[in-house]
mmCIF file of C-alpha atoms in Angstrom:
data_model
loop_
_atom_site.group_PDB
_atom_site.id
_atom_site.type_symbol
_atom_site.label_atom_id
_atom_site.label_comp_id
_atom_site.label_asym_id
_atom_site.label_seq_id
_atom_site.Cartn_x
_atom_site.Cartn_y
_atom_site.Cartn_z
ATOM 1 C CA MET A 20 0.289 9.126 31.544
ATOM 2 C CA ALA A 21 3.351 8.936 29.325
ATOM 3 C CA ASN A 22 6.675 9.910 30.865
ATOM 4 C CA HIS A 23 8.734 10.612 27.744
ATOM 5 C CA LYS A 24 8.523 13.373 25.175
ATOM 6 C CA SER A 25 8.626 10.829 22.373
ATOM 7 C CA ALA A 26 5.715 8.898 23.896
ATOM 8 C CA LEU A 27 3.615 12.069 24.069
ATOM 9 C CA LYS A 28 4.450 12.842 20.443
ATOM 10 C CA ARG A 29 3.550 9.282 19.453
ATOM 11 C CA ILE A 30 0.157 9.603 21.153
ATOM 12 C CA ARG A 31 -0.564 12.814 19.231
ATOM 13 C CA ARG A 32 0.604 11.301 15.958
ATOM 14 C CA ASN A 33 -1.408 8.102 16.438
ATOM 15 C CA GLU A 34 -4.584 10.128 16.900
ATOM 16 C CA ALA A 35 -3.929 12.137 13.731
ATOM 17 C CA VAL A 36 -3.230 8.965 11.728
ATOM 18 C CA ARG A 37 -6.338 7.251 13.161
ATOM 19 C CA LEU A 38 -8.546 10.154 12.081
ATOM 20 C CA ARG A 39 -6.979 10.231 8.605
ATOM 21 C CA ASN A 40 -7.471 6.465 8.178
ATOM 22 C CA ARG A 41 -11.081 6.749 9.347
ATOM 23 C CA TYR A 42 -11.782 9.534 6.869
ATOM 24 C CA GLN A 43 -10.236 7.637 3.957
ATOM 25 C CA HIS A 44 -12.037 4.399 4.834
ATOM 26 C CA LYS A 45 -15.401 6.164 5.114
ATOM 27 C CA THR A 46 -14.834 7.938 1.776
ATOM 28 C CA VAL A 47 -14.184 4.605 0.060
ATOM 29 C CA ARG A 48 -17.236 3.004 1.688
ATOM 30 C CA ASN A 49 -19.397 5.844 0.355
ATOM 31 C CA ALA A 50 -17.896 5.441 -3.130
ATOM 32 C CA ILE A 51 -18.625 1.686 -3.028
ATOM 33 C CA LYS A 52 -22.237 2.359 -2.007
ATOM 34 C CA LYS A 53 -22.583 4.865 -4.828
ATOM 35 C CA LEU A 54 -21.255 2.304 -7.330
ATOM 36 C CA ARG A 55 -23.531 -0.457 -5.995
ATOM 37 C CA ASN A 56 -26.585 1.786 -6.284
ATOM 38 C CA GLU A 57 -25.733 2.903 -9.820
ATOM 39 C CA GLU A 58 -28.355 1.797 -12.348
ATOM 40 C CA ASP A 59 -26.666 2.917 -15.575
ATOM 41 C CA LYS A 60 -24.033 0.488 -16.917
ATOM 42 C CA LYS A 61 -22.010 3.244 -18.647
ATOM 43 C CA ALA A 62 -21.838 5.321 -15.468
ATOM 44 C CA ALA A 63 -20.921 2.271 -13.395
ATOM 45 C CA GLU A 64 -18.131 1.320 -15.809
ATOM 46 C CA ALA A 65 -16.803 4.869 -15.662
ATOM 47 C CA LEU A 66 -16.878 4.871 -11.836
ATOM 48 C CA LEU A 67 -15.382 1.384 -11.377
ATOM 49 C CA PRO A 68 -11.677 2.219 -12.037
ATOM 50 C CA THR A 69 -11.818 5.114 -9.585
ATOM 51 C CA VAL A 70 -13.314 2.970 -6.826
ATOM 52 C CA VAL A 71 -10.888 0.105 -7.496
ATOM 53 C CA GLY A 72 -7.980 2.539 -7.235
ATOM 54 C CA MET A 73 -9.294 3.839 -3.927
ATOM 55 C CA ILE A 74 -9.631 0.288 -2.575
ATOM 56 C CA ASP A 75 -6.083 -0.554 -3.715
ATOM 57 C CA LYS A 76 -4.765 2.539 -1.940
ATOM 58 C CA LEU A 77 -6.413 1.486 1.333
ATOM 59 C CA ALA A 78 -4.943 -1.997 1.045
ATOM 60 C CA LYS A 79 -1.486 -0.617 0.262
ATOM 61 C CA LYS A 80 -1.604 1.564 3.394
ATOM 62 C CA ASN A 81 -2.855 -1.396 5.507
ATOM 63 C CA ILE A 82 -6.106 0.370 6.350
ATOM 64 C CA ILE A 83 -7.933 -2.717 5.064
ATOM 65 C CA HIS A 84 -6.571 -6.236 4.529
ATOM 66 C CA ASN A 85 -5.385 -7.262 1.066
ATOM 67 C CA ASN A 86 -7.894 -10.127 0.902
ATOM 68 C CA LYS A 87 -10.770 -7.816 1.826
ATOM 69 C CA ALA A 88 -9.689 -5.464 -0.944
ATOM 70 C CA ALA A 89 -9.596 -8.338 -3.429
ATOM 71 C CA ASN A 90 -13.052 -9.534 -2.347
ATOM 72 C CA LEU A 91 -14.542 -6.046 -2.651
ATOM 73 C CA LYS A 92 -13.059 -5.512 -6.116
ATOM 74 C CA SER A 93 -14.207 -8.928 -7.294
ATOM 75 C CA LYS A 94 -17.787 -8.375 -6.141
ATOM 76 C CA LEU A 95 -17.934 -4.895 -7.662
ATOM 77 C CA MET A 96 -16.556 -6.085 -11.007
ATOM 78 C CA THR A 97 -19.009 -8.987 -11.074
ATOM 79 C CA LYS A 98 -21.916 -6.640 -10.351
ATOM 80 C CA VAL A 99 -20.891 -4.168 -13.063
ATOM 81 C CA ALA A 100 -20.336 -6.964 -15.594
ATOM 82 C CA ALA A 101 -23.790 -8.428 -14.851
ATOM 83 C CA MET A 102 -25.588 -5.118 -15.528
#
């Protein structure tokens, strides 16, 4: 068990941050699935900027790696363009 007040606070804070990161990551994964399953090109094009922004936000906060973000965006854009 931690011996210092600051260590106890850090443990509490880490748990809160972990839960927030998990929530944000899951939200983006659901948005990506929704975009991938979209059949209508107009709807997909309207949804794409929102999803790309969400992916960029995760990469900026180091929840996902920058290269993973780039790969996800590239694949989504290719899929929407091919519709």
